[in-house]
Coordinates of N, CA and C and ligand atoms in Angstrom, one line a residue:
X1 N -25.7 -35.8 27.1 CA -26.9 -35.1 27.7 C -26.4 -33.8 28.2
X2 N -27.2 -33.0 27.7 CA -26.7 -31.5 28.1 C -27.4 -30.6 29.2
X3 N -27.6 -30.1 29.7 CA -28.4 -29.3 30.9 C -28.7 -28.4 29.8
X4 N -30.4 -27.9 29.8 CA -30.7 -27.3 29.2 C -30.0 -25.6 29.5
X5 N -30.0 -24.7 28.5 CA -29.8 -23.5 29.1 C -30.7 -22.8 30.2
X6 N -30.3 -21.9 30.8 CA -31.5 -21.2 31.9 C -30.8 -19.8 31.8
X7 N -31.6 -18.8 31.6 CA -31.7 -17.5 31.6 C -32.3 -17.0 32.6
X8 N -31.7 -15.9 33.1 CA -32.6 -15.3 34.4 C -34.2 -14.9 33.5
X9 N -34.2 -14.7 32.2 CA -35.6 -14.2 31.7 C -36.5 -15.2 32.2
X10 N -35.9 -16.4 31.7 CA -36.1 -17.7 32.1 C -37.0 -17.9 33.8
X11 N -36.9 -17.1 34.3 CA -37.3 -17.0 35.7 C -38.8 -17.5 36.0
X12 N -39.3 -16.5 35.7 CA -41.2 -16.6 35.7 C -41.4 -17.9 34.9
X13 N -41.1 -18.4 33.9 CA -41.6 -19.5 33.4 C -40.8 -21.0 34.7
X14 N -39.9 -21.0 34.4 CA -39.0 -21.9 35.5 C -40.3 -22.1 37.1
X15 N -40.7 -21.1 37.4 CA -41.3 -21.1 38.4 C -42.5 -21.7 38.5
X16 N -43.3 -21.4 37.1 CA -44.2 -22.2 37.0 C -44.0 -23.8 36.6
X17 N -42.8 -24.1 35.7 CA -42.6 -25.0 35.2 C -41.9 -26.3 36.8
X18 N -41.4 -25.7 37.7 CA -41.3 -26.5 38.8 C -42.4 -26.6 39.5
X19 N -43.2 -25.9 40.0 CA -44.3 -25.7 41.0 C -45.4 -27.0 39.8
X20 N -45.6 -26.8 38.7 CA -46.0 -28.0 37.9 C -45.1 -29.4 38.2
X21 N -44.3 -29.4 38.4 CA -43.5 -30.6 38.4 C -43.7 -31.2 39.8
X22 N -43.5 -30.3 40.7 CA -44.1 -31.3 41.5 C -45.8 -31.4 41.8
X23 N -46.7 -30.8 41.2 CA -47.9 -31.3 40.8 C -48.1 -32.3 39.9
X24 N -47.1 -32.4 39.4 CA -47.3 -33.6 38.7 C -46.4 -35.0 39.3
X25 N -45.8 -34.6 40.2 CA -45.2 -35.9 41.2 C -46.1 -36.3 41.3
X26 N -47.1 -35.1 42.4 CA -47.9 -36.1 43.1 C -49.2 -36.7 42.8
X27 N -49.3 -36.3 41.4 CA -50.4 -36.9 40.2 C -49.9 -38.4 40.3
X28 N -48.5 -38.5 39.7 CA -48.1 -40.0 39.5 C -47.7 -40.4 41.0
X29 N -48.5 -39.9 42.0 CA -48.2 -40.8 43.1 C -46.6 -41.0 43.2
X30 N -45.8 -40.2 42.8 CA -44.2 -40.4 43.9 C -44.5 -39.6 44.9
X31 N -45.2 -39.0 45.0 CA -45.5 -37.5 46.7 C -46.4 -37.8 47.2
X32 N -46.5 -37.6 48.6 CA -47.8 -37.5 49.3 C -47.1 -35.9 50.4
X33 N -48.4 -35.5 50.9 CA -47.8 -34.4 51.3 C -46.7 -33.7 51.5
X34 N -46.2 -33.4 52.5 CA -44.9 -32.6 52.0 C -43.3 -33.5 51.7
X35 N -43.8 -34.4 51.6 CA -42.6 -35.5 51.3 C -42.1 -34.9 49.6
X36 N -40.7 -35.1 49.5 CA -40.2 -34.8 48.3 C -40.4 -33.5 48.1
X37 N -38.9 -33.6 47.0 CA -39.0 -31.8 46.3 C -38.4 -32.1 44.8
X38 N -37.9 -30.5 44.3 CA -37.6 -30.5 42.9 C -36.8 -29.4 42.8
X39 N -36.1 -29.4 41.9 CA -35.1 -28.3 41.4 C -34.7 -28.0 40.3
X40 N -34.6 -26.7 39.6 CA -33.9 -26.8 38.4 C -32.6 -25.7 37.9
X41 N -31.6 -26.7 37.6 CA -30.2 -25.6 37.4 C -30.7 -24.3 36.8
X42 N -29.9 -22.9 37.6 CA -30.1 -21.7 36.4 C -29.2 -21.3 36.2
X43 N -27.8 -21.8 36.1 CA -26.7 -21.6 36.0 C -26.1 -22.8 35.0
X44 N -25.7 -22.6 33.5 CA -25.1 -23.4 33.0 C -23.7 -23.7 33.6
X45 N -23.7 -25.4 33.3 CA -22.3 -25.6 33.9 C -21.0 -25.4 32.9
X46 N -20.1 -24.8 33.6 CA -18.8 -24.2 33.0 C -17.9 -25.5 32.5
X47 N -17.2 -24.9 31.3 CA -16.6 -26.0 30.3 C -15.8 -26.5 31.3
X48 N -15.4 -25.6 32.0 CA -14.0 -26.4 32.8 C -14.1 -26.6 34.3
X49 N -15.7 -26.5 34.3 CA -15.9 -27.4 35.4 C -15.8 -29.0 36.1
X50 N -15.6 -29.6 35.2 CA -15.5 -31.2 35.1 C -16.0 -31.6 35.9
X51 N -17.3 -31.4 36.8 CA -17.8 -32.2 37.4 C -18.0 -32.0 38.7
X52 N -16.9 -31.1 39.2 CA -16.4 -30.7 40.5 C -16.4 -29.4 40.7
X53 N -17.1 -28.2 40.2 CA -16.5 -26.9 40.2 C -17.4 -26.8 41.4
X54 N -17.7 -25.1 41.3 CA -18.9 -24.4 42.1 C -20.0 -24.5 41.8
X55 N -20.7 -24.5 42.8 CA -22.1 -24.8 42.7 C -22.8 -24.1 42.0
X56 N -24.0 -24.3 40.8 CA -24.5 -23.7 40.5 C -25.9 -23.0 41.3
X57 N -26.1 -22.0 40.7 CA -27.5 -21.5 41.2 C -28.3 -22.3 40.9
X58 N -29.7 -22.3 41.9 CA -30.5 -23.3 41.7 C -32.1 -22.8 42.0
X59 N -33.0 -23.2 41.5 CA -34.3 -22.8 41.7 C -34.7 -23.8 42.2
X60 N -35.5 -23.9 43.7 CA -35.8 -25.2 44.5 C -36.9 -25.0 45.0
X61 N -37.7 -25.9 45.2 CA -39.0 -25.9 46.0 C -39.2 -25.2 47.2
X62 N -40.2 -25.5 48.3 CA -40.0 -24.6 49.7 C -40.1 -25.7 50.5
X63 N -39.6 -25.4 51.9 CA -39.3 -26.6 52.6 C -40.9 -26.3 53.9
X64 N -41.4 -27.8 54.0 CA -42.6 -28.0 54.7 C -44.0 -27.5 54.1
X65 N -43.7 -27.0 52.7 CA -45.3 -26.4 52.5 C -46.1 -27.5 51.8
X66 N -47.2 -27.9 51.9 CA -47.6 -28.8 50.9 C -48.0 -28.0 49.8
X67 N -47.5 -29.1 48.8 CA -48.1 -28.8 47.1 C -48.9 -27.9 47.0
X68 N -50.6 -28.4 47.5 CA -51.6 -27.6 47.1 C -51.9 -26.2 47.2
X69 N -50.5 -25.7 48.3 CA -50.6 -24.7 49.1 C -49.7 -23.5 48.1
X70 N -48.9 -24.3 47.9 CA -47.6 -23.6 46.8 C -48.1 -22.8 45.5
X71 N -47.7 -21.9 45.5 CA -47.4 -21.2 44.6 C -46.4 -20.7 43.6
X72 N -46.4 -20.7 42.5 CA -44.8 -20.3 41.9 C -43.9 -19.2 42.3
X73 N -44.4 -18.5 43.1 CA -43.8 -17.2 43.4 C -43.1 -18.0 44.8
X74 N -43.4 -18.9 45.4 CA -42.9 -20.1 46.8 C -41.3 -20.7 46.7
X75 N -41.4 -20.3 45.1 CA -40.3 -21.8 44.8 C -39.2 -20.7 45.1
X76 N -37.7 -21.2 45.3 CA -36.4 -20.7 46.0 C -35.3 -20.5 45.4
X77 N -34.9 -19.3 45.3 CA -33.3 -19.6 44.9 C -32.3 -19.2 45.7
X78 N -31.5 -20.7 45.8 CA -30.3 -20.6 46.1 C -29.2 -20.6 45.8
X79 N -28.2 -19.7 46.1 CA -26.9 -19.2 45.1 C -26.0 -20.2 45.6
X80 N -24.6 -20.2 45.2 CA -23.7 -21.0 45.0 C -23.3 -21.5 46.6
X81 N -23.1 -19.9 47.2 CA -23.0 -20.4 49.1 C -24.0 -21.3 49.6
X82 N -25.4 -21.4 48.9 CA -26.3 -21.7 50.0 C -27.3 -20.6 50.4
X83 N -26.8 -19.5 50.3 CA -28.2 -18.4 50.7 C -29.0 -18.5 50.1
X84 N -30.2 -18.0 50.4 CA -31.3 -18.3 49.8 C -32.5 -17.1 49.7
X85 N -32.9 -16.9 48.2 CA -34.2 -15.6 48.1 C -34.9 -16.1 47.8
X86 N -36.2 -15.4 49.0 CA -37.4 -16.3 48.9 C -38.5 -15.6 50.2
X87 N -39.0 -15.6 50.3 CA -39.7 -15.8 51.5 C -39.8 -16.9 52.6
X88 N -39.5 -17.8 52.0 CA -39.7 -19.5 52.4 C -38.4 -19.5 52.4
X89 N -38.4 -20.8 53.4 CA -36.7 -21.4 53.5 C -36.9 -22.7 51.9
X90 N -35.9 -22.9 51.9 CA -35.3 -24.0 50.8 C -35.6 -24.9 51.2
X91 N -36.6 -26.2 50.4 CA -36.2 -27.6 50.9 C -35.1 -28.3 52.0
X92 N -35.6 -29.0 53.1 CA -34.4 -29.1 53.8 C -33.5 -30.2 53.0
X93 N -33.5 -30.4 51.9 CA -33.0 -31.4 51.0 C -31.9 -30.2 50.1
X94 N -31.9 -29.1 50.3 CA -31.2 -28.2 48.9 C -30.0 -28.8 49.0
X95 N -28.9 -29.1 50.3 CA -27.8 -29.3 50.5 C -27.6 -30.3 49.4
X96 N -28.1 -31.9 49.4 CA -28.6 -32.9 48.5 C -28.3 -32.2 47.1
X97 N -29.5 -31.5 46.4 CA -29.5 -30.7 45.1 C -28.3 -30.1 44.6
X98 N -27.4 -29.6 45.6 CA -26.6 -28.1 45.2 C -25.5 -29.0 44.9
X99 N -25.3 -30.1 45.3 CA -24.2 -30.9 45.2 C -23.9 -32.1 44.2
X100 N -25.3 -31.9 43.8 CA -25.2 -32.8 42.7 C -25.2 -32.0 41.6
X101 N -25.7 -31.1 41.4 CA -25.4 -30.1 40.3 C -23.9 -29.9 40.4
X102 N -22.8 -29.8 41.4 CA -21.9 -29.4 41.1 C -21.2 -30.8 40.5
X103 N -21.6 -32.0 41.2 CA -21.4 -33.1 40.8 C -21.0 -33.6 39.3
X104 N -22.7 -33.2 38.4 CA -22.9 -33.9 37.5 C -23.3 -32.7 36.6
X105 N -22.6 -32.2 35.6 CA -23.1 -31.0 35.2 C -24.1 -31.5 33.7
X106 N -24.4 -32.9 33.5 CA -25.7 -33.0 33.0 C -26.7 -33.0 33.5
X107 N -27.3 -32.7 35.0 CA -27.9 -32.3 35.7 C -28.7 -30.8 35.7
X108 N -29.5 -30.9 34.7 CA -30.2 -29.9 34.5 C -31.8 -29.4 35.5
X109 N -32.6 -30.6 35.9 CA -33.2 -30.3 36.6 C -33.1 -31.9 37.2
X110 N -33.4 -31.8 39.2 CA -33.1 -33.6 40.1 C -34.3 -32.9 40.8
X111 N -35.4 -34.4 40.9 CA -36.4 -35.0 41.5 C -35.9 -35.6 42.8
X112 N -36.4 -35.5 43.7 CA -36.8 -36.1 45.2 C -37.7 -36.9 45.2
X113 N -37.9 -38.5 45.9 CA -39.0 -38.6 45.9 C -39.2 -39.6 47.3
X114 N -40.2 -39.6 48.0 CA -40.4 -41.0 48.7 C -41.4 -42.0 48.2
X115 N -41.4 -42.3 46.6 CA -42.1 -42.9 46.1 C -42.3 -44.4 46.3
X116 N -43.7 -45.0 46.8 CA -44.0 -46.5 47.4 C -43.3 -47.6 47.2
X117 N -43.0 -47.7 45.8 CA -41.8 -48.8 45.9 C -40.5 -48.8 45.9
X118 N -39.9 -47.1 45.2 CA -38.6 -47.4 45.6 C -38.2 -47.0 46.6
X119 N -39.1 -46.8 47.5 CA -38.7 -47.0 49.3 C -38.6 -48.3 49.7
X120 N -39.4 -48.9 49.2 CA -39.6 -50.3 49.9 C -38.3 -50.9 49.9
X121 N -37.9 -50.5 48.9 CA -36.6 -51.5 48.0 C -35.6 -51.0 48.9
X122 N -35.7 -49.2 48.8 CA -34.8 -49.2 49.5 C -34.6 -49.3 51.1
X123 N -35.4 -49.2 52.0 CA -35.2 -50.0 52.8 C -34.8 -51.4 53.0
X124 N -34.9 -52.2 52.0 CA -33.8 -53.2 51.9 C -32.3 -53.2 52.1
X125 N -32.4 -51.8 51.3 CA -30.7 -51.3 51.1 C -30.0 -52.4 50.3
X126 N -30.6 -52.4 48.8 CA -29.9 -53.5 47.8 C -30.0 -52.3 46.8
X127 N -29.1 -52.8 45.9 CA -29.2 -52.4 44.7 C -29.9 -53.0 43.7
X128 N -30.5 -52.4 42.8 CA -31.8 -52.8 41.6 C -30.6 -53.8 40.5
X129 N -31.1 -55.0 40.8 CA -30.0 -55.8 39.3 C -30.4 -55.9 38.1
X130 N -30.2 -55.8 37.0 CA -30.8 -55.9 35.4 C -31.9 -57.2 35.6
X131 N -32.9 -57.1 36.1 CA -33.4 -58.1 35.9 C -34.9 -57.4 34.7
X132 N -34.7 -56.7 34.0 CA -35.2 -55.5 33.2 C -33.9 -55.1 32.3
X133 N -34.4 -54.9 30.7 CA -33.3 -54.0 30.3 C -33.3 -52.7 30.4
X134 N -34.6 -52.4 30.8 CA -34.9 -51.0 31.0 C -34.3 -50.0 32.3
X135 N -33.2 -51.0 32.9 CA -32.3 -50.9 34.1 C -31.5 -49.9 33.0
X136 N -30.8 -50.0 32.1 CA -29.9 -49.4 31.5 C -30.2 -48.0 30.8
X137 N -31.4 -47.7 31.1 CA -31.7 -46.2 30.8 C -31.2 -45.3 31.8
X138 N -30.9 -45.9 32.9 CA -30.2 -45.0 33.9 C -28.8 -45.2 34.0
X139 N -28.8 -45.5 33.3 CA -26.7 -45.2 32.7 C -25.9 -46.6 33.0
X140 N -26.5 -47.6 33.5 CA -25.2 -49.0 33.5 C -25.8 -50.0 33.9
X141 N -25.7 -51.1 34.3 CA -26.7 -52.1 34.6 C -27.0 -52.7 35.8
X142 N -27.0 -51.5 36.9 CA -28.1 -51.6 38.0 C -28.2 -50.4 38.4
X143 N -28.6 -49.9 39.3 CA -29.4 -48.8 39.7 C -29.1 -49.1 41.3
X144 N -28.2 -48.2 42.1 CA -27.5 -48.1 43.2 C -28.1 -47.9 44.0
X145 N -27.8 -48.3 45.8 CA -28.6 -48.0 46.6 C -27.4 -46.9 47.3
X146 N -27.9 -45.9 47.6 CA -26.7 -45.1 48.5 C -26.8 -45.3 49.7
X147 N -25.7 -45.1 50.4 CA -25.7 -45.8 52.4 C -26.4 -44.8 52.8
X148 N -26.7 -45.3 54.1 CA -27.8 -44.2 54.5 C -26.9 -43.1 55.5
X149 N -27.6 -42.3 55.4 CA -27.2 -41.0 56.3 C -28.4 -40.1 56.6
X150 N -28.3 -39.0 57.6 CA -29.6 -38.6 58.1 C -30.0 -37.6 56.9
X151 N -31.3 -37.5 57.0 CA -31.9 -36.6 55.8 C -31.1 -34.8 56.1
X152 N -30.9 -33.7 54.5 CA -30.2 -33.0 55.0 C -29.5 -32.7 55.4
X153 N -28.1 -34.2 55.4 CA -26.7 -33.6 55.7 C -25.6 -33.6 54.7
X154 N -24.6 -33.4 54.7 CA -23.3 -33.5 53.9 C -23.0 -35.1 53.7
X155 N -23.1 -36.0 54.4 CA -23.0 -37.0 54.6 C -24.3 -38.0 53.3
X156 N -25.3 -37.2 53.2 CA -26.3 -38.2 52.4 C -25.6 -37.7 50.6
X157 N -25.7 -36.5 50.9 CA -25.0 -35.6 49.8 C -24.0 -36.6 48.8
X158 N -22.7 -36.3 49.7 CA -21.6 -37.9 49.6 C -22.1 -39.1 48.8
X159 N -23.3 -39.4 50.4 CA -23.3 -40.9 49.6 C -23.9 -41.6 48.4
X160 N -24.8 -40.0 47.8 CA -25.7 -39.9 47.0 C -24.6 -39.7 45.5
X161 N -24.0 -38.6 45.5 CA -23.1 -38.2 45.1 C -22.0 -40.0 44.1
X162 N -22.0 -40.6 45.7 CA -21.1 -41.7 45.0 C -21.7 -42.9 44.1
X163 N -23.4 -43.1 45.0 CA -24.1 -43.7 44.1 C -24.5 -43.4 42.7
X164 N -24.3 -42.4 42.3 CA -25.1 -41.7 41.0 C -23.9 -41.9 39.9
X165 N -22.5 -42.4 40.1 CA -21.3 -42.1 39.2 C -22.0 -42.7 38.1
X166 N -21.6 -42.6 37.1 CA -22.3 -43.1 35.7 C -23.4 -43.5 35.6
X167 N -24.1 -42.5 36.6 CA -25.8 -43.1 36.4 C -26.6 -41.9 36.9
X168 N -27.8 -42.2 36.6 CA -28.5 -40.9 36.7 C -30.0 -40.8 37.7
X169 N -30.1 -41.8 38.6 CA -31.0 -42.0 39.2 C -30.2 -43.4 40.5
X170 N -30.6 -42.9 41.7 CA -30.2 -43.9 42.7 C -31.1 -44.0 43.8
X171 N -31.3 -45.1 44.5 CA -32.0 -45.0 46.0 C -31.2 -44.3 47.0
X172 N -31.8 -44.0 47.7 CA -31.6 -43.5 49.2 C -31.7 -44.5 50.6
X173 N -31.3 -45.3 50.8 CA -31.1 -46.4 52.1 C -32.0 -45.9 52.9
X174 N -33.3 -46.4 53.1 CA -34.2 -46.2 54.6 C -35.0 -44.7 54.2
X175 N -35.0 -44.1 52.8 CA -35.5 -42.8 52.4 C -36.3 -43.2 51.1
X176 N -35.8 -43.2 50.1 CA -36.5 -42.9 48.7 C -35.7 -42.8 47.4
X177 N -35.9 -42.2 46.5 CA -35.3 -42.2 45.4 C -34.6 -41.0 45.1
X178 N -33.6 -40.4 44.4 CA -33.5 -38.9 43.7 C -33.2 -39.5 41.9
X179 N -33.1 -38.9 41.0 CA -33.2 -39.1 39.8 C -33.0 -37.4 39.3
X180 N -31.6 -37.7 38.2 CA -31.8 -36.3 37.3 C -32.1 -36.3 35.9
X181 N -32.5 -35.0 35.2 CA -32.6 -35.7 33.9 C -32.3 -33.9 32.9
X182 N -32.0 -33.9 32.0 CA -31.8 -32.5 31.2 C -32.7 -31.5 31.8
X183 N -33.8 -31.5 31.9 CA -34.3 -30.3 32.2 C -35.7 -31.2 33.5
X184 N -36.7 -30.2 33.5 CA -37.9 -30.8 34.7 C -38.5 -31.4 33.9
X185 N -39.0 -31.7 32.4 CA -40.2 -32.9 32.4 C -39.4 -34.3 31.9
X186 N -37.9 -34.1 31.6 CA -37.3 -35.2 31.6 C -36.6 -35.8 32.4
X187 N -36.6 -35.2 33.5 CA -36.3 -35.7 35.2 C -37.6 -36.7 36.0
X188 N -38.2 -35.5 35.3 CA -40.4 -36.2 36.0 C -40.4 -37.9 34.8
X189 N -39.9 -37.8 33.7 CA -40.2 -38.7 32.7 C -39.5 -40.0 33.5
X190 N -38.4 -39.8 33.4 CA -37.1 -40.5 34.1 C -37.8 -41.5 35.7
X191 N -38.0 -40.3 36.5 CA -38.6 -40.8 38.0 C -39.7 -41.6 37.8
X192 N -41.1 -40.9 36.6 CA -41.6 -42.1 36.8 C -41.1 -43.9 35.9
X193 N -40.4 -43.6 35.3 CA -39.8 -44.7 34.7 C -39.3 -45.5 36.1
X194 N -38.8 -45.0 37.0 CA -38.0 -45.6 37.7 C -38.8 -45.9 38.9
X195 N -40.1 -45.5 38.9 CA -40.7 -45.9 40.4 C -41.0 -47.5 39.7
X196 N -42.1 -47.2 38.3 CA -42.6 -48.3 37.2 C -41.6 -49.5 37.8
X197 N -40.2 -49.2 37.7 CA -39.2 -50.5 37.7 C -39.1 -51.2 38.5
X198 N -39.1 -49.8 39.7 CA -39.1 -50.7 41.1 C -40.7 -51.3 41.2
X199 N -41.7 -51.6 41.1 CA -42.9 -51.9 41.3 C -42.8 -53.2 40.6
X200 N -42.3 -52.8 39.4 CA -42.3 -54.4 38.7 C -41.3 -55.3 39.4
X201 N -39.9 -54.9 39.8 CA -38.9 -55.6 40.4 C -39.9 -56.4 41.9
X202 N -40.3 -55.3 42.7 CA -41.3 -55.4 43.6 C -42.6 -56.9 43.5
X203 N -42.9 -56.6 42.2 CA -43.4 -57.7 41.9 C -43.0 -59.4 41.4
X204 N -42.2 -58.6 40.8 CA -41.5 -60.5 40.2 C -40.8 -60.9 41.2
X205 N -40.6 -60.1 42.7 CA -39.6 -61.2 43.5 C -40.6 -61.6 44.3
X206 N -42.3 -61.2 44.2 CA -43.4 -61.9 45.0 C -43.1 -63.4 44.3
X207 N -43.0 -63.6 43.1 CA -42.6 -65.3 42.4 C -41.3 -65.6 42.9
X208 N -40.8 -65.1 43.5 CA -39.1 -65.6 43.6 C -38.5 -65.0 43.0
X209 N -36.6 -65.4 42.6 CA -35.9 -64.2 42.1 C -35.9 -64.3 40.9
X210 N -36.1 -63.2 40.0 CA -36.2 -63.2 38.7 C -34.5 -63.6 38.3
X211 N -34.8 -64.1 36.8 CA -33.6 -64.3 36.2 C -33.4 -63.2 35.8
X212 N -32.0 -63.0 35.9 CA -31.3 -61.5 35.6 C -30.2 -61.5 34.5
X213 N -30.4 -60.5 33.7 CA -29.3 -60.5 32.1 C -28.1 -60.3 32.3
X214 N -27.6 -60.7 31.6 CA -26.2 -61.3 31.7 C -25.3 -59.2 31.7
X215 N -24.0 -59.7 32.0 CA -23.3 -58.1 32.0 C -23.4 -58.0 30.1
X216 N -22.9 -59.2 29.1 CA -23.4 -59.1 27.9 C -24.3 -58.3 27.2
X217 N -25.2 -59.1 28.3 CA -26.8 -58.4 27.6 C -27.0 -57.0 27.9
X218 N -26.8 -56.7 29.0 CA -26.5 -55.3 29.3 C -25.9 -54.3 28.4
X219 N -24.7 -55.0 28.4 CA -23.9 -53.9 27.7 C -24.3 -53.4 26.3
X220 N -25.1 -54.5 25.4 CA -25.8 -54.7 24.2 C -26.6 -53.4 24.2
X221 N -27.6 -53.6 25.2 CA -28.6 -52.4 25.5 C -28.3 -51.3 25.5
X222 N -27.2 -51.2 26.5 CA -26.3 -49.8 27.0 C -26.3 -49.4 26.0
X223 N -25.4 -49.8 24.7 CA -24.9 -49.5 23.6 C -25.8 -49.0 22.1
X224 N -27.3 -49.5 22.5 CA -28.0 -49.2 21.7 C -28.8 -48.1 22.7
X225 N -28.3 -48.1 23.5 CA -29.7 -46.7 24.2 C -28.6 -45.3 23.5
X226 N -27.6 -45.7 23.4 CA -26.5 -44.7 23.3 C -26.8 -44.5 22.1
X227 N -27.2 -45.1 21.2 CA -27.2 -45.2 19.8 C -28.4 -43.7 19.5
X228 N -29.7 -44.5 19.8 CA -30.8 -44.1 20.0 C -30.9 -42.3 21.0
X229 N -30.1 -42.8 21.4 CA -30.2 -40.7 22.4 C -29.5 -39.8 21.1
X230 N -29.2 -40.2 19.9 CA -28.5 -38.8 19.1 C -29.7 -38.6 18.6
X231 N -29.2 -37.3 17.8 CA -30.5 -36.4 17.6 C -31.5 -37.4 16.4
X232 N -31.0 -38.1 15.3 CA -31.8 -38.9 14.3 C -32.4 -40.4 14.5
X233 N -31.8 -40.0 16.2 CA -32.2 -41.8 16.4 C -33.8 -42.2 17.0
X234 N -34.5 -43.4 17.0 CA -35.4 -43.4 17.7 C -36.0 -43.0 18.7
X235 N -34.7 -42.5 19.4 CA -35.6 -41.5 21.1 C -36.0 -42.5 22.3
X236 N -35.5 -42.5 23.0 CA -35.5 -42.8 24.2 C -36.2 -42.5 25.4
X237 N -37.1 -41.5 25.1 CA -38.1 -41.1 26.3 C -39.5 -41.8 26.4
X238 N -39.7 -42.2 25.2 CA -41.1 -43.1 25.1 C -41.5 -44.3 24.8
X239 N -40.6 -44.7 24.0 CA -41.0 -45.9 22.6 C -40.1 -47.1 23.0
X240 N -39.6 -47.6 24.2 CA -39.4 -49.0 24.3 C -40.3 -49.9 25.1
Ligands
ZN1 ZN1 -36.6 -37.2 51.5

C-alpha cells in the first residue's frame, strides 16, 4: 500500500476532498457534532524514512468547528514542527495524526472517529478477536485496543502508534476508533468497514461468545487478502 502522491497543486482539491470526508463520516453516522476529524498526507514519504523519519506535512481538519459550519478553505496545514496555516487552530487530535504519518508511511490519509460501537467496545478496553474473517482486512487477526491516555497528548500518540504495528486501524481505550488507508475515500471505505465489524461483534456477543477462527484460518485469509490487493486481483475494497 502506497500513500497516494500529494502536490501542493493538489491543494484546492485536497480541501475539498477532506472537508467531504468528514461529510461523509457523519453521513455514515461515525460523527456527531464536533466529535472526530480527518487528515491527509501532503508530503510523500521518503525512501529512507522507514517508518520513523520526520514528520510529514499534513492537511487537517479545524479544531471545535462543527461540520456544517466548515468550509474547505477551514481545513489546516501543519508542517513537520507542528505550526500551523490557517485561520483556525488544528484538530486538538493533530499531535495523534502527525505521528502516525511519521509512523506508518503507508498512511496516506487517517480518520478519527467516536463512532457508536467501536466506543462501546472500546470502553471495554479488549481487543476485536477473528470472530469475522473480515478482521484481517486490517492487517492480522485482531484489531487492537490502545491503553488509554488523555485525548491530545504524546502519550495517546504512543499508545496508538503501538497498537497500529501491522495493522491499519485500532481502538482508542475509553475514546473511539482511528483507521488509515492510501488516500481519504479509502480511509472513509476502511472506517466504515470497521464500525460495520464492531456492531456485528457488538451483536453476536448479545447470543454469547461467538466461536472465533482459528490463527490457521486467519492466516489463510491474510494470505489471500494479500493475494487479492495486486493490481490484477479481485480487489479488496468491495466484493467480500
Ligand atoms: Zn477523539
Amino acid at each position: 500500500m502506497k500513500a497516494a502522491a500529494m502536490k501542493a497543486a493538489d491543494l484546492p482539491a485536497l480541501r475539498d476532498a477532506l472537508l467531504d470526508t468528514m461529510r461523509a463520516m457523519g453521513e455514515a453516522h461515525l460523527n456527531v457534532g464536533t466529535a472526530g476529524n480527518a487528515s491527509v498526507r501532503l508530503d510523500e514519504p521518503r525512501p529512507d524514512e522507514g517508518g520513523h523519519g520526520r514528520a510529514p506535512r499534513m492537511l487537517i481538519t479545524p479544531s471545535g468547528l462543527p461540520v456544517p459550519r466548515c468550509t474547505a478553505d477551514d481545513m489546516v496545514i501543519v508542517d513537520a514542527n507542528g505550526s500551523s496555516l490557517g485561520a483556525l487552530a488544528p484538530s486538538s487530535e493533530w499531535l495523534l495524526h502527525r505521528d502516525l504519518y511519521a509512523a506508518f508511511p503507508a498512511a496516506g490519509a487517517i480518520l478519527h472517529a467516536h463512532a457508536p460501537f467501536a466506543t462501546a467496545l472500546a470502553c471495554q478496553r479488549l481487543d476485536i478477536p477473528p470472530f469475522h474473517y473480515m478482521i484481517a482486512r486490517f492487517g492480522g487477526p485482531t484489531i487492537r485496543c490502545a491503553r488509554y491516555a488523555t485525548f491530545g497528548t504524546q502519550a495517546l500518540s504512543d499508545a496508538a502508534v503501538a497498537a497500529l504495528h501491522e495493522r491499519n486501524a485500532c481502538l482508542l481505550a475509553n475514546h473511539g476508533m482511528v483507521v488509515f488507508g492510501r488516500d481519504l475515500s479509502h480511509a472513509l471505505a476502511l472506517a466504515i468497514e470497521f464500525e460495520t465489524l464492531c456492531e456485528q461483534y457488538w451483536r453476536t456477543l448479545q447470543l454469547g461468545n461467538p466461536v472465533l477462527l482459528s490463527a490457521a484460518e486467519m492466516a489463510e485469509v491474510i494470505e489471500r487478502f494479500r493475494w487479492y490487493g495486486k493490481p490484477r486481483g479481485a480487489g479488496t475494497d468491495s466484493d467480500h
